[in-house]
PDB file of C-alpha atoms and ligand atoms in Angstrom:
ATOM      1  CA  UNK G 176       0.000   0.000   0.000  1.00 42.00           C
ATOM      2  CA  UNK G 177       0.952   3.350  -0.886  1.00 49.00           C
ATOM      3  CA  UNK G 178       1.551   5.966   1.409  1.00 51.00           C
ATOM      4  CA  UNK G 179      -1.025   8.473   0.714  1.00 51.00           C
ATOM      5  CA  UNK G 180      -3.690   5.555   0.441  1.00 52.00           C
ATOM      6  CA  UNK G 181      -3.100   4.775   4.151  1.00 59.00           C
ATOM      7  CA  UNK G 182      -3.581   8.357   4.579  1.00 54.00           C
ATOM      8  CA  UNK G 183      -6.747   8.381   2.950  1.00 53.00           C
ATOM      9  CA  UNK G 184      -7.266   5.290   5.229  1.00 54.00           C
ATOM     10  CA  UNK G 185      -6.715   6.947   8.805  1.00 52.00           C
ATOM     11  CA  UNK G 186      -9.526   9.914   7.025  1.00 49.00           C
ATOM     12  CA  UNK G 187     -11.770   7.448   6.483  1.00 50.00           C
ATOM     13  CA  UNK G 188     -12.285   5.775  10.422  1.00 48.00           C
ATOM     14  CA  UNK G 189     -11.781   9.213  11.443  1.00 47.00           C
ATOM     15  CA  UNK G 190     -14.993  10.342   9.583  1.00 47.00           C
ATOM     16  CA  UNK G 191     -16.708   7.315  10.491  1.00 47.00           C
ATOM     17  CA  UNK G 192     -15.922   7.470  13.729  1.00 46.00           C
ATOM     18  CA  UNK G 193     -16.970  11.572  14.592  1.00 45.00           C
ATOM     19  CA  UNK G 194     -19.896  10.151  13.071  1.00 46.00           C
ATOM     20  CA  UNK G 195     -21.188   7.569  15.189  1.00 47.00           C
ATOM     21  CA  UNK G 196     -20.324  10.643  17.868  1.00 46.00           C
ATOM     22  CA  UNK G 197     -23.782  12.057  17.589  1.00 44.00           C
ATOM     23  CA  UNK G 198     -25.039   8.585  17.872  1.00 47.00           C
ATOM     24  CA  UNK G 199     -23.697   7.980  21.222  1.00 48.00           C
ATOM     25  CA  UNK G 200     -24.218  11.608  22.755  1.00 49.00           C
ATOM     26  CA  UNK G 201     -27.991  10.215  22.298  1.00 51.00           C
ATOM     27  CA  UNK G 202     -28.025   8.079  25.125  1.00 60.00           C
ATOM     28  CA  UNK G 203     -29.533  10.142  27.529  1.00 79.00           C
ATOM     29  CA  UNK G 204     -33.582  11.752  27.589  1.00 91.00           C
ATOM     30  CA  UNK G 205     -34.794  12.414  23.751  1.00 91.00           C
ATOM     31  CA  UNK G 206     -34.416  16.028  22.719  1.00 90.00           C
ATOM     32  CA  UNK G 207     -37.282  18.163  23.268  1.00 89.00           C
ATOM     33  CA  UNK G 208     -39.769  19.513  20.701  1.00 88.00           C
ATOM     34  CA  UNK G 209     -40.891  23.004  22.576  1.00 89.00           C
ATOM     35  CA  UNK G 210     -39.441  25.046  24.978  1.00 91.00           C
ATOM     36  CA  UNK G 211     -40.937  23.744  27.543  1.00 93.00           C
ATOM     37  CA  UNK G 212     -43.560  20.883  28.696  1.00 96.00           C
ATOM     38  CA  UNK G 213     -44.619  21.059  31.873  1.00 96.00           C
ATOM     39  CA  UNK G 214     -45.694  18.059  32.996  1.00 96.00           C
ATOM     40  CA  UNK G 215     -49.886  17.820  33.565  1.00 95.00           C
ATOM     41  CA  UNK G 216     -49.966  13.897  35.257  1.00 89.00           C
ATOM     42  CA  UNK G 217     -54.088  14.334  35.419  1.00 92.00           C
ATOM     43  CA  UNK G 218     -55.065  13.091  31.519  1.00 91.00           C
ATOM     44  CA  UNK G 219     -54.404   9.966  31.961  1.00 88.00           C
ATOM     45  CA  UNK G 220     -52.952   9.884  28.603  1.00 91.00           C
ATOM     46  CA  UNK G 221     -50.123   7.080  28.666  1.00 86.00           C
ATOM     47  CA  UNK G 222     -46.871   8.762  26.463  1.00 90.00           C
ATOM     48  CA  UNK G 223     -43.140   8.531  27.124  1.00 90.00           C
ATOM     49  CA  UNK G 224     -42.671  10.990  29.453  1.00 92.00           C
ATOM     50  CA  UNK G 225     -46.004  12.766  30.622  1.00 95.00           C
ATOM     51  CA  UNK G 226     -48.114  15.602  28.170  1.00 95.00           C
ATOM     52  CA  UNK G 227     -48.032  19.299  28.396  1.00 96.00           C
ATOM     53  CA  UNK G 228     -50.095  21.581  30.222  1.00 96.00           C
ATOM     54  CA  UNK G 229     -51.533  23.979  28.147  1.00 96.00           C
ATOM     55  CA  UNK G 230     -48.873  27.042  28.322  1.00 94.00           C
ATOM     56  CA  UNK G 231     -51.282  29.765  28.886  1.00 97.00           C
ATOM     57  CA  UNK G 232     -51.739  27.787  32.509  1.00 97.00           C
ATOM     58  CA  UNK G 233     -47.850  27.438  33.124  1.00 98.00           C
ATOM     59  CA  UNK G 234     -46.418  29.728  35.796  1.00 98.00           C
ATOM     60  CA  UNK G 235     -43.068  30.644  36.816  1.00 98.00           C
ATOM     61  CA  UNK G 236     -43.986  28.281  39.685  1.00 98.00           C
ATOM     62  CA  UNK G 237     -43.872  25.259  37.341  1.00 98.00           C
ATOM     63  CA  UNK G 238     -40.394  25.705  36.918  1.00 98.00           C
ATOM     64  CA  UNK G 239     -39.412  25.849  40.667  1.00 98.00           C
ATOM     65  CA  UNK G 240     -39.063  23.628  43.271  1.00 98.00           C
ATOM     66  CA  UNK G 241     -38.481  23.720  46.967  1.00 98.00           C
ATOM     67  CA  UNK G 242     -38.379  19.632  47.250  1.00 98.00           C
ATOM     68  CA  UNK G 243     -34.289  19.635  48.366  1.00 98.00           C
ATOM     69  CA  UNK G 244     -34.464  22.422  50.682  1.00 98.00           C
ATOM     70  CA  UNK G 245     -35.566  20.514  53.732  1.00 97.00           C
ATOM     71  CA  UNK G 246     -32.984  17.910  55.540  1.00 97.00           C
ATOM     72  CA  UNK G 247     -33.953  14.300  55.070  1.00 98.00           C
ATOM     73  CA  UNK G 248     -34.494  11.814  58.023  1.00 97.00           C
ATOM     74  CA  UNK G 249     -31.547   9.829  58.932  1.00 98.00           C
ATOM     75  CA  UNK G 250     -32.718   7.146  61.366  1.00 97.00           C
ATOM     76  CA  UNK G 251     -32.780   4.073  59.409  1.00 96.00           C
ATOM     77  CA  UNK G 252     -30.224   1.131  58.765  1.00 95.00           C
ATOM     78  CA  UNK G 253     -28.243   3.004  55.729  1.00 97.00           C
ATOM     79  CA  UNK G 254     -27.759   6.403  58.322  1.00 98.00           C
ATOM     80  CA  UNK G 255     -28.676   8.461  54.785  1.00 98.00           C
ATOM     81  CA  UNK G 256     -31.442   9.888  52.716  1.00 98.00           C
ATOM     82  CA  UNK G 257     -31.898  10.635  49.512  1.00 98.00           C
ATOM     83  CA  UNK G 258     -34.382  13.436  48.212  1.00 98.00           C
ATOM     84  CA  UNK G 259     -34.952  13.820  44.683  1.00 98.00           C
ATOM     85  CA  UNK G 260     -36.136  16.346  42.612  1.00 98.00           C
ATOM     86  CA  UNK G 261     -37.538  14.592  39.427  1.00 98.00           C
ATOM     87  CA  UNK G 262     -40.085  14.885  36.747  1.00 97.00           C
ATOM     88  CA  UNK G 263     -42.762  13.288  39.753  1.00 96.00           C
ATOM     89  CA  UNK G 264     -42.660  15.950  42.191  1.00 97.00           C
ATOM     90  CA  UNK G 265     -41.763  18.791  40.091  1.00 98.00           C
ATOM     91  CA  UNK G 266     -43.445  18.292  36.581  1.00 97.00           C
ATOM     92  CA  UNK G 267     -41.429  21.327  35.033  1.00 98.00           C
ATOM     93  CA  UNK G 268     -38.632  18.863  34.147  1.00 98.00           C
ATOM     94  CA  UNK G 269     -40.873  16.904  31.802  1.00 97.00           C
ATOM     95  CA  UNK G 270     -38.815  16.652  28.341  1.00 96.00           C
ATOM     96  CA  UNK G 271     -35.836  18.937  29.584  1.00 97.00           C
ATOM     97  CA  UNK G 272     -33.972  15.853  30.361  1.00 97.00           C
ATOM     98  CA  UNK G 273     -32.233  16.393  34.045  1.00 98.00           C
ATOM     99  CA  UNK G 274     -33.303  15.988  37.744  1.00 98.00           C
ATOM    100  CA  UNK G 275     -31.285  16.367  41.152  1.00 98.00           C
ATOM    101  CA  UNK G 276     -31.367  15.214  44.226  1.00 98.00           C
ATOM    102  CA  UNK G 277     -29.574  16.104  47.905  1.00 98.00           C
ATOM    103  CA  UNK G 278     -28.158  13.186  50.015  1.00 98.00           C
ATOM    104  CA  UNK G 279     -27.982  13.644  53.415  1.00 98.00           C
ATOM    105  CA  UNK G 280     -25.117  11.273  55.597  1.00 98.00           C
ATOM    106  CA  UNK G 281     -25.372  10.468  59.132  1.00 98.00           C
ATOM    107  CA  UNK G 282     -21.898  10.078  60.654  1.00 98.00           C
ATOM    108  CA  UNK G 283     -20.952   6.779  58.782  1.00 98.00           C
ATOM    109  CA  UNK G 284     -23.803   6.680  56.439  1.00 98.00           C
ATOM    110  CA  UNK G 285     -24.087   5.037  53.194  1.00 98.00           C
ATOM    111  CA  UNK G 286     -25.508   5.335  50.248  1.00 98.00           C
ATOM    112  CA  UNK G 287     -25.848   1.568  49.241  1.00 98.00           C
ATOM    113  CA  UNK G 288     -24.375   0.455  45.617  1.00 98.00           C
ATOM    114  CA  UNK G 289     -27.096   0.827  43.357  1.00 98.00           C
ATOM    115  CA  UNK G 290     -27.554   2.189  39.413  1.00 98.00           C
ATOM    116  CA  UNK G 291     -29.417   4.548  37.704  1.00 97.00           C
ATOM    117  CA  UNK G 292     -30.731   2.955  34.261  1.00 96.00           C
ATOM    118  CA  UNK G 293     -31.475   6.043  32.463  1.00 96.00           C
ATOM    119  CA  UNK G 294     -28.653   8.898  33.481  1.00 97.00           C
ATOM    120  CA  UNK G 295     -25.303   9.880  34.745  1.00 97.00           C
ATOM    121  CA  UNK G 296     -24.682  11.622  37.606  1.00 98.00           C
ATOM    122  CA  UNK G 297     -22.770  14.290  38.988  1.00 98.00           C
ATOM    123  CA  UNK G 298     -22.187  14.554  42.627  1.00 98.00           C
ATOM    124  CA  UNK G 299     -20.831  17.970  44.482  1.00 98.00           C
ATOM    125  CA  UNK G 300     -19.986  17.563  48.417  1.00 98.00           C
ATOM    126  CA  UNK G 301     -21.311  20.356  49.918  1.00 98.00           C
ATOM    127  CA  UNK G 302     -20.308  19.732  53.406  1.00 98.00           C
ATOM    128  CA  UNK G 303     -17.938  16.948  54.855  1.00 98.00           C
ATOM    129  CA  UNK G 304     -16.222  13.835  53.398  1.00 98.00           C
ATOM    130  CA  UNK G 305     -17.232  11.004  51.350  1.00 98.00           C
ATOM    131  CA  UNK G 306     -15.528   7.690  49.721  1.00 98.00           C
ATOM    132  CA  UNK G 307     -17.245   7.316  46.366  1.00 98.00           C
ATOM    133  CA  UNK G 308     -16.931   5.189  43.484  1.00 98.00           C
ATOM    134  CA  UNK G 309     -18.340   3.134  40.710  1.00 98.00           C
ATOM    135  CA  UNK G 310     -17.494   0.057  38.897  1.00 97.00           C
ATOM    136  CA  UNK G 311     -16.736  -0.161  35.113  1.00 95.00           C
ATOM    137  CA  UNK G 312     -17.235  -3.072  32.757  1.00 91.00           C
ATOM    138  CA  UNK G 313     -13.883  -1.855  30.731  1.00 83.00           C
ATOM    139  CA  UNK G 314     -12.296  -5.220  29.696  1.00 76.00           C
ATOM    140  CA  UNK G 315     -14.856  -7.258  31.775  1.00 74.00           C
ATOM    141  CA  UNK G 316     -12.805  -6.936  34.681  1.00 86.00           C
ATOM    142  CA  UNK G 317     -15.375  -4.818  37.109  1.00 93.00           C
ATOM    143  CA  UNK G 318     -12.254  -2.284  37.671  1.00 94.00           C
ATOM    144  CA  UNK G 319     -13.369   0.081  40.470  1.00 96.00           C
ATOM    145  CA  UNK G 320     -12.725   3.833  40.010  1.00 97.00           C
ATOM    146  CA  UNK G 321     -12.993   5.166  44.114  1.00 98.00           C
ATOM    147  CA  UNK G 322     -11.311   8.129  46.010  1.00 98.00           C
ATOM    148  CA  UNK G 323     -12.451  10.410  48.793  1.00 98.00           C
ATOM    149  CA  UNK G 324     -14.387  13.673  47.969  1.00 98.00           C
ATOM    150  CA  UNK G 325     -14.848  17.005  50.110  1.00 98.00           C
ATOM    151  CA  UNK G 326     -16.521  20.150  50.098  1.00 98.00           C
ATOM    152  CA  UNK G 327     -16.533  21.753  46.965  1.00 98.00           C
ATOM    153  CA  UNK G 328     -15.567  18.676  45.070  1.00 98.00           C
ATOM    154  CA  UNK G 329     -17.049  16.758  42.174  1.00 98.00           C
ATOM    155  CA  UNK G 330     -17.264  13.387  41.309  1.00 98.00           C
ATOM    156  CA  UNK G 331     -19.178  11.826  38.392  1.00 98.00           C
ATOM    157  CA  UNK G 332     -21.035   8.512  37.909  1.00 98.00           C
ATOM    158  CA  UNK G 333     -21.407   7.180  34.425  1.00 97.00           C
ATOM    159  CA  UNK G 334     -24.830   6.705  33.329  1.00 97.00           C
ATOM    160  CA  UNK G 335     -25.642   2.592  34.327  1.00 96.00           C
ATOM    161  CA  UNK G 336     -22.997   1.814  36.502  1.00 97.00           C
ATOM    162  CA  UNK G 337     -22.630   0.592  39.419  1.00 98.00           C
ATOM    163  CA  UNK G 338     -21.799   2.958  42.070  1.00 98.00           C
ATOM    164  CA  UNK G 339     -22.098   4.280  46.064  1.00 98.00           C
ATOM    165  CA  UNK G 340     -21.261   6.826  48.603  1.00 98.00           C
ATOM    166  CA  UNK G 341     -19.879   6.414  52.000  1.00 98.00           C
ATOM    167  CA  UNK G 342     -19.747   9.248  54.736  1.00 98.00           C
ATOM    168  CA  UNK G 343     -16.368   8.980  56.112  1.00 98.00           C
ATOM    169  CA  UNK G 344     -16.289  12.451  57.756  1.00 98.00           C
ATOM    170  CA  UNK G 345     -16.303  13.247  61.753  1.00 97.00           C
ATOM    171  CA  UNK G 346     -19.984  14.284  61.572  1.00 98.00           C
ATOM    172  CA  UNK G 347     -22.867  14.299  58.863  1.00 98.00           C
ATOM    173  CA  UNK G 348     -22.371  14.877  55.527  1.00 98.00           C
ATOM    174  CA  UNK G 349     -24.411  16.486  52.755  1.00 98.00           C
ATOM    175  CA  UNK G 350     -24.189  16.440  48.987  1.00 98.00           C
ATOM    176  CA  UNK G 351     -25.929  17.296  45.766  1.00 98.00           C
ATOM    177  CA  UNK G 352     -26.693  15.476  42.475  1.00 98.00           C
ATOM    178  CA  UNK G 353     -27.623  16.551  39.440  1.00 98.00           C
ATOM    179  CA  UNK G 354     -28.322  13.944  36.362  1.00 98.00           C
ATOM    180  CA  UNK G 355     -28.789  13.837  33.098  1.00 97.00           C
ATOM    181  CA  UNK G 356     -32.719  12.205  33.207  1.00 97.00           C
ATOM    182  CA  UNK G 357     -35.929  13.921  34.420  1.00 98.00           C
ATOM    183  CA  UNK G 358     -36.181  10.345  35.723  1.00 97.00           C
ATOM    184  CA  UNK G 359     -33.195   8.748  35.886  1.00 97.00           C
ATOM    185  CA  UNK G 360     -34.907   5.717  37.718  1.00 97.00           C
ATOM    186  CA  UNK G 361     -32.782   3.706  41.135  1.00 97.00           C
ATOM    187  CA  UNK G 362     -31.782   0.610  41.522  1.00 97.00           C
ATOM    188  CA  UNK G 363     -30.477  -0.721  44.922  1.00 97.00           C
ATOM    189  CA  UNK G 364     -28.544  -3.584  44.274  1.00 98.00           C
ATOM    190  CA  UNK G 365     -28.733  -5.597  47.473  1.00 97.00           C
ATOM    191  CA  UNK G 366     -33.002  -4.895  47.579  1.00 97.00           C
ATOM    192  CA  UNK G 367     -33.423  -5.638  44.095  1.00 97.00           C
ATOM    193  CA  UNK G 368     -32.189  -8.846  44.605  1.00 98.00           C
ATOM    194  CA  UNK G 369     -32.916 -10.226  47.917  1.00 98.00           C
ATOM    195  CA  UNK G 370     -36.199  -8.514  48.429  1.00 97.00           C
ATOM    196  CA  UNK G 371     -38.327 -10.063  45.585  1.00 97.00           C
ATOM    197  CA  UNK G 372     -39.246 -13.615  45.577  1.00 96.00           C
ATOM    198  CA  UNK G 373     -36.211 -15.149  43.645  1.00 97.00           C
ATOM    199  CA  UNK G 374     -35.539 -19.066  43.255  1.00 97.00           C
ATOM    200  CA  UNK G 375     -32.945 -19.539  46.251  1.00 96.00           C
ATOM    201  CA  UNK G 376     -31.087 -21.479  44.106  1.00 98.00           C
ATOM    202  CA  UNK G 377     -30.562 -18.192  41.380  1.00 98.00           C
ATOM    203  CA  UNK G 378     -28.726 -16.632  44.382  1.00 98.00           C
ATOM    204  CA  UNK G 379     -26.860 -19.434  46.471  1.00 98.00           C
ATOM    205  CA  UNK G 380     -24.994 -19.915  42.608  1.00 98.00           C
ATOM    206  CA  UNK G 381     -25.121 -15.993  41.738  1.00 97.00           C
ATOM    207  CA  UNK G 382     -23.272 -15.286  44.852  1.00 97.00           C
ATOM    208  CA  UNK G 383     -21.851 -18.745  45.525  1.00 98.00           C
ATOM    209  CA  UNK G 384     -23.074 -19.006  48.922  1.00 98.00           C
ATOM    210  CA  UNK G 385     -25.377 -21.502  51.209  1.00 97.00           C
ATOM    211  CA  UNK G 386     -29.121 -20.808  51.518  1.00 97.00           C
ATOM    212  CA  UNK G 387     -28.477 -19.976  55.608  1.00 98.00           C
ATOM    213  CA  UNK G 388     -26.959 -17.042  54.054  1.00 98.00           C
ATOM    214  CA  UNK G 389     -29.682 -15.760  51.144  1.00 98.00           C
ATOM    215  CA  UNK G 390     -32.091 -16.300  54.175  1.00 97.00           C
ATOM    216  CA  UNK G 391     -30.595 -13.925  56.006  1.00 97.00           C
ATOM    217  CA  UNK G 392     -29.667 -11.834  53.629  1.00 97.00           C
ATOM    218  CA  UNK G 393     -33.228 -11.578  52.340  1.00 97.00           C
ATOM    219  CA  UNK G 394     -34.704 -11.434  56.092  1.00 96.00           C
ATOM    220  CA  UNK G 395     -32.498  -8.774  56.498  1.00 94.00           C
ATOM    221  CA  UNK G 396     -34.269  -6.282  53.142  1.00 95.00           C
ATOM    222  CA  UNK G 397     -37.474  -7.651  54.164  1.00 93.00           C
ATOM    223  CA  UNK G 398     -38.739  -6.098  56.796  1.00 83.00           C
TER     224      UNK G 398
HETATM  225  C1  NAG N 240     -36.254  10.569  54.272  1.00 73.87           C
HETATM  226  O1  NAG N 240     -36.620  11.826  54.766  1.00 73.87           O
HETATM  227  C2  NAG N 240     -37.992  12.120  54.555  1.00 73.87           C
HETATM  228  C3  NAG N 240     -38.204  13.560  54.956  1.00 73.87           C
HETATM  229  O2  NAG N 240     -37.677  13.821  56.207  1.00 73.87           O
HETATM  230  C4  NAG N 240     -38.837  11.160  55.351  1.00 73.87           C
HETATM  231  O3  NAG N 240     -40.195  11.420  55.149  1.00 73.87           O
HETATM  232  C5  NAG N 240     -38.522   9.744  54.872  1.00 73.87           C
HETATM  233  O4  NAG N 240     -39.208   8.816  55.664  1.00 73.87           O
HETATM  234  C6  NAG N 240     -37.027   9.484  54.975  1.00 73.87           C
HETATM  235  N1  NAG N 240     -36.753   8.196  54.365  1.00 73.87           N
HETATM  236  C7  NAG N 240     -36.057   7.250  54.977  1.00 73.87           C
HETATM  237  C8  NAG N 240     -35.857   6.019  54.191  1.00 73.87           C
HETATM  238  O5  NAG N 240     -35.581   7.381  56.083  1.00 73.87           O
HETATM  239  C1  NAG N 241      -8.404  -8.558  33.428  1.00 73.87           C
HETATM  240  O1  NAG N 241      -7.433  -8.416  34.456  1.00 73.87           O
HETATM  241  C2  NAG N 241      -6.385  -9.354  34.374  1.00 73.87           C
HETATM  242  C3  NAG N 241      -5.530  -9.197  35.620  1.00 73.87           C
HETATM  243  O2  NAG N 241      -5.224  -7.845  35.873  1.00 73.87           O
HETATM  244  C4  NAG N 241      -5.607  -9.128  33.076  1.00 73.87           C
HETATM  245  O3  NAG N 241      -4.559 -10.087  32.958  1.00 73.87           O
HETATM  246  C5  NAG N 241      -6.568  -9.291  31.904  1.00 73.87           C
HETATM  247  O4  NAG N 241      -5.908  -8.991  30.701  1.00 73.87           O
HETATM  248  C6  NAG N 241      -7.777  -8.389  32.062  1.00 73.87           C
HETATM  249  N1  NAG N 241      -8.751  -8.742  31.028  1.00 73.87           N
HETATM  250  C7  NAG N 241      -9.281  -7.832  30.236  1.00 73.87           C
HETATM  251  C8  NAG N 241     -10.235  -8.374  29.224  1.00 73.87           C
HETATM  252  O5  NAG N 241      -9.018  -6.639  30.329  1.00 73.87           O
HETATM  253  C1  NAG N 242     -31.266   2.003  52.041  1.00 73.87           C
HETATM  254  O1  NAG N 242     -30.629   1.937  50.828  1.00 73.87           O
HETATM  255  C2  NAG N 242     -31.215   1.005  49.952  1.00 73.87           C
HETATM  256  C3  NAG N 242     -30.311   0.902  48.779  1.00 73.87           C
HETATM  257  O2  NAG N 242     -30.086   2.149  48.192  1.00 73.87           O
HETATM  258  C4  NAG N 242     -32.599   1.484  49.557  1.00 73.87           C
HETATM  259  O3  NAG N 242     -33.209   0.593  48.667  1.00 73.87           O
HETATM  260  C5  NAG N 242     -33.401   1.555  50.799  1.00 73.87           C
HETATM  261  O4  NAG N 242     -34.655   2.108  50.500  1.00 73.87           O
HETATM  262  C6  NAG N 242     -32.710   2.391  51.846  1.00 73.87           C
HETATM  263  N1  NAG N 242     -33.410   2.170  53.046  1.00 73.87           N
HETATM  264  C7  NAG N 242     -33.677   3.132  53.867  1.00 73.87           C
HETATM  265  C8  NAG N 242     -34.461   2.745  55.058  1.00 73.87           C
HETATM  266  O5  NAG N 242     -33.303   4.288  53.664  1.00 73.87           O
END
């Protein structure tokens, strides 16, 4: 091969590969059609996503929300709580694609490892210190990607993945999320697995261990 045809080689999967680009900035909410589409729950009309109020009804109200300003409760076995701000409990989000939440963190709280199907996430510490991380599928080997965050400090979870946050501060700990869903959806990894009805046998082989220990496990996120 000549020279300039391997140049015209290296042009070729560099154009094809800017253009599968757009293709995978897609995977997050569709684009909206309108400015705006704030959410109106009441039709009963089944859609992806929920349809508009009529804008001559929409308020600056619609696009506020005071759901994060309030601390959440932090007596219960994780020592955490999350509050989030999605397209449920403030319907301004419909169709603009992002939600947030606040995290509060008892001293030694946790925010067990769990995934969010439909968005990445963004986390800022507001006030003391956490141990964060998620786990990748590069090369099939579940490499972990964890370090210590403080105030001021971001750390981002890619959309999917596995991932958690541990309060590893002298006292509580607070922090923000924003991601890139109006409803990114949660899903706890230890609950979604012990707490439905699932063949012991599934997770004595899943997790290779006896069904004295599923029991308990699953006693445990049942009650
Ligand atoms: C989280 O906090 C809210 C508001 O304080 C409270 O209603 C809710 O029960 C708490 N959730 C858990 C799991 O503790
Ligand atoms: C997985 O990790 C092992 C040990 O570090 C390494 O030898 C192997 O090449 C990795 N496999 C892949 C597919 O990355
Ligand atoms: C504790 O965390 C798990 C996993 O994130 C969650 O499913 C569960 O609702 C939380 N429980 C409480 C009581 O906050």
């Amino acid at each position: 091969m000549s020279r300039s045809s391997n140049v015209w080689g290296t042009v070729a999967v560099l154009v094809m590969t800017v253009g599968l680009v757009p293709l995978l900035v897609m995977a997050s909410d569709p684009d909206p059609l309108q400015d705006f589409c704030v959410a109106d729950p009441t039709t009963g009309v089944v859609v992806n996503g929920f349809p508009c109020k009529p804008s001559a009804k929409v308020t600056p109200w619609d696009f506020w929300s005071g759901v994060l300003k309030n601390r959440g409760i932090t007596n219960n076995p994780n020592k955490s709580n999350v509050t989030a701000a999605n397209v449920v409990n403030f319907p301004g989000l419909n169709t603009l694609g992002i939600s947030a939440a606040r995290i509060d963190f008892d001293k030694g709280g946790i925010n067990p490892p769990h995934t969010h199907p439909r968005a990445t996430e963004i986390l800022i510490v507001a006030k003391g210190e956490l141990y964060v991380g998620f786990v990748s599928t590069v090369g099939a080997n579940n490499t972990l990607f964890a370090t210590y965050i403080k105030e001021g400090e971001l750390f981002v979870f890619p959309r999917g993945l596995v991932h958690f946050q541990l309060n590893v501060g002298k006292g509580p700990a607070l922090a923000f999320a924003a991601l890139n869903s109006q409803n990114p959806g949660a899903q706890a990894i230890a609950p979604a697995l012990f707490q439905p009805d699932i063949k012991d046998e599934v997770l004595e082989l899943g997790f290779r261990i006896d069904q004295k220990i599923v029991d308990q496990i699953q006693k445990e996120f049942r009650k």
